[in-house]
mmCIF file of C-alpha atoms in Angstrom:
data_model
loop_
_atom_site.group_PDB
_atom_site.id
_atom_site.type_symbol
_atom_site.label_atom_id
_atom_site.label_comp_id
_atom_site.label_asym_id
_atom_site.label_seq_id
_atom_site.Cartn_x
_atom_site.Cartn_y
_atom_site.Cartn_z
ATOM 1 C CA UNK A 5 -31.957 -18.367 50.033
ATOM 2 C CA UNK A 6 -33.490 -21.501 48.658
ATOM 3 C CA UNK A 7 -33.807 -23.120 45.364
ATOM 4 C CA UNK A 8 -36.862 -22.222 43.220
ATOM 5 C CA UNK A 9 -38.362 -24.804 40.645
ATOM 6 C CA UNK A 10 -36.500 -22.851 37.399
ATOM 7 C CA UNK A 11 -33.299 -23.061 39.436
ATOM 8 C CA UNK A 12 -33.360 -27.069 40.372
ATOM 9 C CA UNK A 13 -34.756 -27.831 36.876
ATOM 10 C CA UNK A 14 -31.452 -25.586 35.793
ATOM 11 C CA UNK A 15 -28.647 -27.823 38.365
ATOM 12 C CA UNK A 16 -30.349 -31.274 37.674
ATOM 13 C CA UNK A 17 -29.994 -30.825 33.660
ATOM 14 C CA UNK A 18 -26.023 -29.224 34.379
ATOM 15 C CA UNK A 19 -25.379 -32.173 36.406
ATOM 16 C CA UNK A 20 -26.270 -34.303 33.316
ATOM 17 C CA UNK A 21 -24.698 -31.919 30.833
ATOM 18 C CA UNK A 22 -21.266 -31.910 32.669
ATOM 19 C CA UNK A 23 -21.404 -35.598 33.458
ATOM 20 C CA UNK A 24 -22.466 -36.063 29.214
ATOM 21 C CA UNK A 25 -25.274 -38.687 31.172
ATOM 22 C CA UNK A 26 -27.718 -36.050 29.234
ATOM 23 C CA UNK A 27 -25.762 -37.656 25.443
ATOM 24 C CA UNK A 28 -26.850 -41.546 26.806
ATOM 25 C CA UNK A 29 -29.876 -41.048 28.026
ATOM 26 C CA UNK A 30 -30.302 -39.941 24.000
ATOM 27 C CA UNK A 31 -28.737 -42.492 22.881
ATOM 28 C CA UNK A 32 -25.541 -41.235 21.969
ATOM 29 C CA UNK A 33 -23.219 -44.168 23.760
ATOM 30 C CA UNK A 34 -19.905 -42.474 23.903
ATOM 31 C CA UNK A 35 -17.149 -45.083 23.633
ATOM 32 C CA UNK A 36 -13.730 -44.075 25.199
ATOM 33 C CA UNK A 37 -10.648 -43.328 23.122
ATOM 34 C CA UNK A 38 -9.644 -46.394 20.503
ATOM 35 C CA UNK A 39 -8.005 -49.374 22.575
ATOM 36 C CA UNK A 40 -6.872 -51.375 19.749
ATOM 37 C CA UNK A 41 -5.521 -54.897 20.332
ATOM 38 C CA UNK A 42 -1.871 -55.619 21.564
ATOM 39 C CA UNK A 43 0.354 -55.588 19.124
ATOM 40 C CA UNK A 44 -1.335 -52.757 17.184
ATOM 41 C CA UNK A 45 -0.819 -50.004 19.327
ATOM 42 C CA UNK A 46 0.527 -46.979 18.860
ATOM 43 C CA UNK A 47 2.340 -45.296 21.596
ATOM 44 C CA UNK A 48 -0.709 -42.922 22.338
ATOM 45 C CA UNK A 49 -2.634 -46.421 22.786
ATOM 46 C CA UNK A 50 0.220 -47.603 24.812
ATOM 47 C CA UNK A 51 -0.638 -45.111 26.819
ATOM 48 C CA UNK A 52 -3.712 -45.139 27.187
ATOM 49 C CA UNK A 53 -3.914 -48.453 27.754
ATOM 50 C CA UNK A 54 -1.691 -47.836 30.745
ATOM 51 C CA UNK A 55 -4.400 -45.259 31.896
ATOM 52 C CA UNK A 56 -7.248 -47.594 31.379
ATOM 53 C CA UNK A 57 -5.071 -50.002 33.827
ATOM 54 C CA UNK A 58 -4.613 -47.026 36.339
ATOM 55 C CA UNK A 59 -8.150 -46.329 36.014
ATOM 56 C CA UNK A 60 -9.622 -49.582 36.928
ATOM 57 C CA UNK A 61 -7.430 -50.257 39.929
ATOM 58 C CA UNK A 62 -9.669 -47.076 40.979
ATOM 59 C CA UNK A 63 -13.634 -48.988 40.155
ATOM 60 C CA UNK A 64 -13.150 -46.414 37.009
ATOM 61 C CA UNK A 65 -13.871 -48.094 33.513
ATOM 62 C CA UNK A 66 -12.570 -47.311 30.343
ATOM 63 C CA UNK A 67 -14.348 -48.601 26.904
ATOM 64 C CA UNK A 68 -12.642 -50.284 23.283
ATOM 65 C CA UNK A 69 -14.205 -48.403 20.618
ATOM 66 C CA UNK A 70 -16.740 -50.762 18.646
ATOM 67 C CA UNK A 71 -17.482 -52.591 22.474
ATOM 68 C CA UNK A 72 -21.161 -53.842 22.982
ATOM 69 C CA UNK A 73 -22.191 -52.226 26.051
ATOM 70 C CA UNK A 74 -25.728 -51.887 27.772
ATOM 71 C CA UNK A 75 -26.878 -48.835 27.871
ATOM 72 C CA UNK A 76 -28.515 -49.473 30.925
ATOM 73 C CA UNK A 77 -25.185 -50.753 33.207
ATOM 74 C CA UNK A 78 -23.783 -47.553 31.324
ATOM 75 C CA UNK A 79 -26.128 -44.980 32.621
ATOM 76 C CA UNK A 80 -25.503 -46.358 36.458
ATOM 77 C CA UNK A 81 -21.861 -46.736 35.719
ATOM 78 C CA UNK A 82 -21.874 -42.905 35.143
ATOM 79 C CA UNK A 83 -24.354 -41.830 37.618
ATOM 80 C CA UNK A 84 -21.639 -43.216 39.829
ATOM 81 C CA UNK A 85 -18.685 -41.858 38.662
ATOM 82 C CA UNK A 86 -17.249 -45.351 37.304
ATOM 83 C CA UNK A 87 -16.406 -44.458 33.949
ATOM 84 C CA UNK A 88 -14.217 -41.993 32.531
ATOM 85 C CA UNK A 89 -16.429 -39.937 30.239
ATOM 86 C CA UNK A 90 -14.159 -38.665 27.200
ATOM 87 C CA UNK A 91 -15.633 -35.215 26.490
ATOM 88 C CA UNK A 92 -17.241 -34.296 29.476
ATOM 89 C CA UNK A 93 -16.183 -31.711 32.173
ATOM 90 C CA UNK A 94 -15.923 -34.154 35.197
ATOM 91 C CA UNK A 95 -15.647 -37.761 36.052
ATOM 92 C CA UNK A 96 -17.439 -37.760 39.054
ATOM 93 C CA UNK A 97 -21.104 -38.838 38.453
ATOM 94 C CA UNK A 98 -24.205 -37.640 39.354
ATOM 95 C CA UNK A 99 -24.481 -39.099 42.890
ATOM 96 C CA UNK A 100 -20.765 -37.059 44.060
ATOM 97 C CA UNK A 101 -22.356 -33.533 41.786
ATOM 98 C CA UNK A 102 -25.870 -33.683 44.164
ATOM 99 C CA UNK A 103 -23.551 -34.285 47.524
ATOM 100 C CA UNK A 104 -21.758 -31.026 46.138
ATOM 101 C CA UNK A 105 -24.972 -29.555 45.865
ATOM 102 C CA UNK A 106 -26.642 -30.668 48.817
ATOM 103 C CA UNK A 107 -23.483 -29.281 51.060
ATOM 104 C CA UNK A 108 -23.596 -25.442 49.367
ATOM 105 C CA UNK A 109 -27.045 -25.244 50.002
ATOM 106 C CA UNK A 110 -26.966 -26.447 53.318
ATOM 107 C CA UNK A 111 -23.942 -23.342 53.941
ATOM 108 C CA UNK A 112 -25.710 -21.028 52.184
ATOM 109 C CA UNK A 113 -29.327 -22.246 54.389
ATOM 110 C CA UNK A 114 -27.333 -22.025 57.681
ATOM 111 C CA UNK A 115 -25.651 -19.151 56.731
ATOM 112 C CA UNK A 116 -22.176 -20.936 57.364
ATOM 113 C CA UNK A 117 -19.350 -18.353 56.299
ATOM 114 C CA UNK A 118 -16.971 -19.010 53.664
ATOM 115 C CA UNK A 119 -15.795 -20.063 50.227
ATOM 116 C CA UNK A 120 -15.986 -22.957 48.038
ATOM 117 C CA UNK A 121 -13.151 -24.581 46.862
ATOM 118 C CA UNK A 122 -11.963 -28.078 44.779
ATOM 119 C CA UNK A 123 -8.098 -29.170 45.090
ATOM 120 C CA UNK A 124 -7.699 -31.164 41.506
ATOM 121 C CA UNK A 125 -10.416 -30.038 39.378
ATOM 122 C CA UNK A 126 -9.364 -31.754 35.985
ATOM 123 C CA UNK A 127 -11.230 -30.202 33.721
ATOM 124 C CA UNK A 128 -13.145 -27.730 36.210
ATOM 125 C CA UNK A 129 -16.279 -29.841 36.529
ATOM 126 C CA UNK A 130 -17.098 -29.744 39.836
ATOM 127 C CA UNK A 131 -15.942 -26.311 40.445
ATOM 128 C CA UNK A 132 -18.252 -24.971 37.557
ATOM 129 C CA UNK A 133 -21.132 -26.604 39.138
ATOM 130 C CA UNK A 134 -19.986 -25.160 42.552
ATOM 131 C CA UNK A 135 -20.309 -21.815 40.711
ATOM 132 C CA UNK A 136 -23.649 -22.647 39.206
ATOM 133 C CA UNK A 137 -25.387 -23.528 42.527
ATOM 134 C CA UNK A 138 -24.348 -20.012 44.182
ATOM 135 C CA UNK A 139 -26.075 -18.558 41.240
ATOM 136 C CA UNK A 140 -29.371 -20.540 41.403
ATOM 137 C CA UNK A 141 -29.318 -19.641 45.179
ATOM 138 C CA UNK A 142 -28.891 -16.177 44.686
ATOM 139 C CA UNK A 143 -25.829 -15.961 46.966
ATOM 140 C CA UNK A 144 -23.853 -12.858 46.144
ATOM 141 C CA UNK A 145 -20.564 -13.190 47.491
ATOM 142 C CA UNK A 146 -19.014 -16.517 48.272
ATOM 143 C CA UNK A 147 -16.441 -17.376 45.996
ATOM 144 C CA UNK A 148 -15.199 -20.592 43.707
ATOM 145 C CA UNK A 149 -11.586 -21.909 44.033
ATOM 146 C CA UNK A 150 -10.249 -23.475 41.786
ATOM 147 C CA UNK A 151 -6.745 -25.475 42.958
ATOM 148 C CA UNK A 152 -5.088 -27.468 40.364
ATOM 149 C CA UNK A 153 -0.940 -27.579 38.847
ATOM 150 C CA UNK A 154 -3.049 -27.762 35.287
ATOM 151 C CA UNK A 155 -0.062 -29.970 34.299
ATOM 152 C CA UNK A 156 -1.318 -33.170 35.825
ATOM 153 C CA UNK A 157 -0.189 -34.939 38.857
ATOM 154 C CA UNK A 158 3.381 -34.753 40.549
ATOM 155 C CA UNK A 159 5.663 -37.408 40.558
ATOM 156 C CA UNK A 160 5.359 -39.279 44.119
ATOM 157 C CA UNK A 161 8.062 -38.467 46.529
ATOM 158 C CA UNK A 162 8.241 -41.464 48.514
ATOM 159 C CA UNK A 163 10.710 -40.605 51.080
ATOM 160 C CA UNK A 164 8.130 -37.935 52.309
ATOM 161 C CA UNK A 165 5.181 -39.832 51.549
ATOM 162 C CA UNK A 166 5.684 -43.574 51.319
ATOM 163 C CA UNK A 167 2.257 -44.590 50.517
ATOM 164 C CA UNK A 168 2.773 -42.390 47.324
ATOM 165 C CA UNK A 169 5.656 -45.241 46.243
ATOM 166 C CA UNK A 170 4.708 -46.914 43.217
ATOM 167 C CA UNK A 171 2.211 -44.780 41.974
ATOM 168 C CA UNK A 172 2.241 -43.708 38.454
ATOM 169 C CA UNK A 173 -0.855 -40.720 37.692
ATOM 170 C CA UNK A 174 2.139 -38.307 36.746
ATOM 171 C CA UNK A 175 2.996 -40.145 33.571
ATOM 172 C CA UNK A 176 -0.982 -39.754 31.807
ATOM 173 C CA UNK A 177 -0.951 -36.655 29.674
ATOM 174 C CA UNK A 178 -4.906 -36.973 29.382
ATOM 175 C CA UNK A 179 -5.537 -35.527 32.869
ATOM 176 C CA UNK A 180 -3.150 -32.922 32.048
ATOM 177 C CA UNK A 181 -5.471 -29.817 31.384
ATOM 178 C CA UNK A 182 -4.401 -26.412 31.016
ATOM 179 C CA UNK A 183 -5.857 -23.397 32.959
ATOM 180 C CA UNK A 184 -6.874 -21.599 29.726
ATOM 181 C CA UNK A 185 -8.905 -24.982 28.904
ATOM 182 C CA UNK A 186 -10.783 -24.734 32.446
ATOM 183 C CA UNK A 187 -11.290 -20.905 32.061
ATOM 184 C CA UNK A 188 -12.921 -21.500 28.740
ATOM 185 C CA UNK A 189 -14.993 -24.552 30.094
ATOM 186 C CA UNK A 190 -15.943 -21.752 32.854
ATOM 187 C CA UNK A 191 -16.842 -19.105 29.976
ATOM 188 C CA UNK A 192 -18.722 -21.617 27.885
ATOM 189 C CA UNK A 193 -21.570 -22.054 30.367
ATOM 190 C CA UNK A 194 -21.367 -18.439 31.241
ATOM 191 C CA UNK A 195 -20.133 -18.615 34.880
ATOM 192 C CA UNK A 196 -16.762 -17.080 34.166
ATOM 193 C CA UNK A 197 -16.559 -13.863 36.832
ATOM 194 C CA UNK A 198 -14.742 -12.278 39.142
ATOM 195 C CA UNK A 199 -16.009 -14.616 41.891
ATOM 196 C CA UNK A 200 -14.294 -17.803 40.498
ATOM 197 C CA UNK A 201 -10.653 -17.699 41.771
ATOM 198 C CA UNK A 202 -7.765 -19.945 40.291
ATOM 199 C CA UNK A 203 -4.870 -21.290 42.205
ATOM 200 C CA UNK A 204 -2.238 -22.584 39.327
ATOM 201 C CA UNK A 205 0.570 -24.975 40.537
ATOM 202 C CA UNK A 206 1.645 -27.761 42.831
ATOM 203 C CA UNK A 207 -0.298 -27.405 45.986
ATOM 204 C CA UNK A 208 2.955 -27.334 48.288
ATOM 205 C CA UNK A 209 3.322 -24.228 46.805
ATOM 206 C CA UNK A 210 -0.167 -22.576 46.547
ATOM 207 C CA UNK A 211 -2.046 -24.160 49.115
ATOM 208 C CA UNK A 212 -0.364 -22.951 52.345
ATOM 209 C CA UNK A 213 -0.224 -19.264 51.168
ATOM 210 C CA UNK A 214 -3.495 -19.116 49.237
ATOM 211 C CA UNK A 215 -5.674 -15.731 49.813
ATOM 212 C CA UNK A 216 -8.330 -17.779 51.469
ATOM 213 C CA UNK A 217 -9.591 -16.511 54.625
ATOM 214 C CA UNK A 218 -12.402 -19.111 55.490
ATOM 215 C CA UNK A 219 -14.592 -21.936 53.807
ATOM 216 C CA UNK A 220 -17.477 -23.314 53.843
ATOM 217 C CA UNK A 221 -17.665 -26.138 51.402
ATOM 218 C CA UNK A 222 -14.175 -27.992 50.878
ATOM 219 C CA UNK A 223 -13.686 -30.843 48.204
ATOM 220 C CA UNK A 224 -10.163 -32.906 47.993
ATOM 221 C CA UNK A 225 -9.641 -34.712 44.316
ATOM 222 C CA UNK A 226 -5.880 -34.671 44.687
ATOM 223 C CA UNK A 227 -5.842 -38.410 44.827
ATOM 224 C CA UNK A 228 -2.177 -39.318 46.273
ATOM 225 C CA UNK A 229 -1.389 -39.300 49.602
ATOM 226 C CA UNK A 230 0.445 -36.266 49.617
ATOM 227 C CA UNK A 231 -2.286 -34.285 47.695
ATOM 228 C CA UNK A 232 -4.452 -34.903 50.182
ATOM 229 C CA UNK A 233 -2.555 -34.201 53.458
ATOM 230 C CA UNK A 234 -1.104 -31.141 52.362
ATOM 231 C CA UNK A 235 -4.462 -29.799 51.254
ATOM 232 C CA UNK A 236 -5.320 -30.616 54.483
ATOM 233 C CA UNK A 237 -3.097 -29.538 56.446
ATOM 234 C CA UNK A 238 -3.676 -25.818 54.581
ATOM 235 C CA UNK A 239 -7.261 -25.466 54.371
ATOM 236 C CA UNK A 240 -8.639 -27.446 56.814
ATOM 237 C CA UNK A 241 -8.018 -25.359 59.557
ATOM 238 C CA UNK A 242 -9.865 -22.901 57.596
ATOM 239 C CA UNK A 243 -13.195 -24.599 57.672
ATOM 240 C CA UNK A 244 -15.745 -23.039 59.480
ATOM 241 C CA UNK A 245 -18.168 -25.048 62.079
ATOM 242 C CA UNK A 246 -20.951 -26.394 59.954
ATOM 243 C CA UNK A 247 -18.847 -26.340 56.792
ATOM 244 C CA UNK A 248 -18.580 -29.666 54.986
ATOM 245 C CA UNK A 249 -15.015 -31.870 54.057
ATOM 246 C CA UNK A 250 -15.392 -33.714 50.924
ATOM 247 C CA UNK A 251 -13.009 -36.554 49.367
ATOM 248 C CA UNK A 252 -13.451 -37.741 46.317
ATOM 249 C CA UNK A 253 -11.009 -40.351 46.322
ATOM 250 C CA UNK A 254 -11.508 -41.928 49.991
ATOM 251 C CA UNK A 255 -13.087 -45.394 48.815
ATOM 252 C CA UNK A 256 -10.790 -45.689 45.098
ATOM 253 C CA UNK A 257 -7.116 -44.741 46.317
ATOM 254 C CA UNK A 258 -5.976 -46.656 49.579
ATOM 255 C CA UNK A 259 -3.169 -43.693 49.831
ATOM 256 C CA UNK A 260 -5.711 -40.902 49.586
ATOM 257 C CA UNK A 261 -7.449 -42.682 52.437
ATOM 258 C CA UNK A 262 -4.617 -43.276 54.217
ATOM 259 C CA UNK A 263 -3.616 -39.687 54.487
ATOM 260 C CA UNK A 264 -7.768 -38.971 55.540
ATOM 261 C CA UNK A 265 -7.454 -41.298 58.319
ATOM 262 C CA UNK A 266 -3.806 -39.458 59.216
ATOM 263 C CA UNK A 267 -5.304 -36.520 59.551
ATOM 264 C CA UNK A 268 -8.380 -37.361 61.327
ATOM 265 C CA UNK A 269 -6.407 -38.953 64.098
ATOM 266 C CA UNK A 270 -3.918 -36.848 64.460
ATOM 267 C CA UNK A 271 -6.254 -33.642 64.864
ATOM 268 C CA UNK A 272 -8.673 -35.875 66.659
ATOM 269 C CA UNK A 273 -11.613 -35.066 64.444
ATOM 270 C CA UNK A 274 -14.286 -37.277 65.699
ATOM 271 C CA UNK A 275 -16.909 -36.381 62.986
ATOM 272 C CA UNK A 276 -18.588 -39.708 61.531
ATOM 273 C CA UNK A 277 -17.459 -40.354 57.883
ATOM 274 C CA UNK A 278 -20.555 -40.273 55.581
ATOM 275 C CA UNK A 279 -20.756 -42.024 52.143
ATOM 276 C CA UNK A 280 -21.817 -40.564 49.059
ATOM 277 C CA UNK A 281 -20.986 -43.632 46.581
ATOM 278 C CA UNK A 282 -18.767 -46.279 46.293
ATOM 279 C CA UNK A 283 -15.901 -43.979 46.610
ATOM 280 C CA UNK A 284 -17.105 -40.452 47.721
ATOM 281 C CA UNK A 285 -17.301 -39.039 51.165
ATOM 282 C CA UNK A 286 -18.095 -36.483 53.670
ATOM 283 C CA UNK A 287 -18.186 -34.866 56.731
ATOM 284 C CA UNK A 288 -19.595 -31.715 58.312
ATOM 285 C CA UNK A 289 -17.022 -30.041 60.415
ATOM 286 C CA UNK A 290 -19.047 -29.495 64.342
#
């Protein structure tokens, strides 16, 4: 099963539309939520200006409403993933949504058994296009999913995770999306169907348990340490040879990559590390 011309056409203009990189190249420069000067701010702004702060110790920008910015620097910014677009479906750019494609149709080439699957999917970006690419291939049975609390991050538990201390993603209510939210985001570019699969709550408590029998394609957005080693410590093991590890995270969150590196060494996984972006990476399990 390969891609014909109507079905790239259809993934290169998704990748735009869930990115909203389809609204600047028209244009239509999408500010971030009002940042209003200090001493002005309500306590959403508060807020939000602690996110903003969160957000660029991660490369990720946030913009003051009324800012000059060029259009130009903004297109790259969000072919990369390094701003935080307010209305679209995911964060992660262009560059991170063609790795995700490149790796299912790889799977689906080789005929690599298994599911795809995205632990923290935010607003279901990602996992959406992960749907969408099984459909342009024609693949009639692998299966989306979709891992996320849909209440935002947990609070860090330090003693069990140390290089969680300190950090502070729990307290943002904007990446704090509700399943219902996702499953409409799902339904409103008509890949909603029996095939996409939702795992709802912590992943301590999901992950280990989860109905999965194999994968093919598996992509960590968990960011804290402990996000990512217990989703790997669950699923990993259910990779298949050939199948492809993603992180999201690995370059942005020293504790995300701390907990890669963990792993790696202490399963002795010798696969090289490949980069997508600045943040992005991958491997394909051997």
């Amino acid at each position: 099963m390969t891609l014909d011309a109507n079905g790239a056409r259809y993934l290169d203009l998704l990748k735009k539309v869930l990115t909203d990189y389809v609204r600047l190249e028209r244009g239509e420069t999408d500010l971030q939520p009002v940042l209003p000067k200090a001493g002005s701010m309500s306590p959403r702004h508060l807020v939000m200006r602690g996110l903003a702060s969160a957000l660029s110790r991660r490369g990720i920008r946030m913009y003051r409403s009324g800012e000059r910015v060029d259009r130009d620097a903004l297109l790259r910014s969000r072919a990369e993933g390094r701003d935080w677009p307010e209305t679209a479906e995911t964060m992660v750019g262009l560059k991170r949504l063609e790795n995700v494609q490149a790796c299912v149709e790889a799977v689906v080439a080789d005929g690599v058994p298994g599911d795809l699957a995205e632990t923290g999917a935010w607003r279901g970006g990602v996992t959406i296009f992960m749907r969408a690419v099984l459909a342009a291939l024609g693949d009639p049975d692998r299966r989306v999913w979709v891992a996320d609390s849909f209440k935002g991050l947990p609070k860090p538990d330090a003693m069990r995770w140390p290089a969680d201390a300190g950090d502070d993603h729990h307290v943002y209510q904007d990446l704090r999306i509700g399943v219902d939210r996702v499953r409409d985001n799902f339904e409103r570019f008509g890949l909603l169907d029996d095939r996409v699969r939702f795992l709802e709550g912590w992943f301590e408590d999901t992950l280990p348990d989860a109905p999965i029998e194999r994968l093919a394609v598996l992509r960590l957005d968990g960011d804290m340490y402990g996000s990512t080693m217990v989703a790997l410590e669950a699923l990993y093991p259910k990779l298949s040879p050939g199948g492809y590890l993603i992180v999201d995270d690995y370059g942005a969150v020293p504790a995300c990559r701390q907990a890669v590196e963990d792993y790696r060494r202490k399963q002795g996984i010798q696969e090289p590390i490949e980069q997508v972006d600045w943040t992005g990476s991958y491997w394909r399990r051997s």
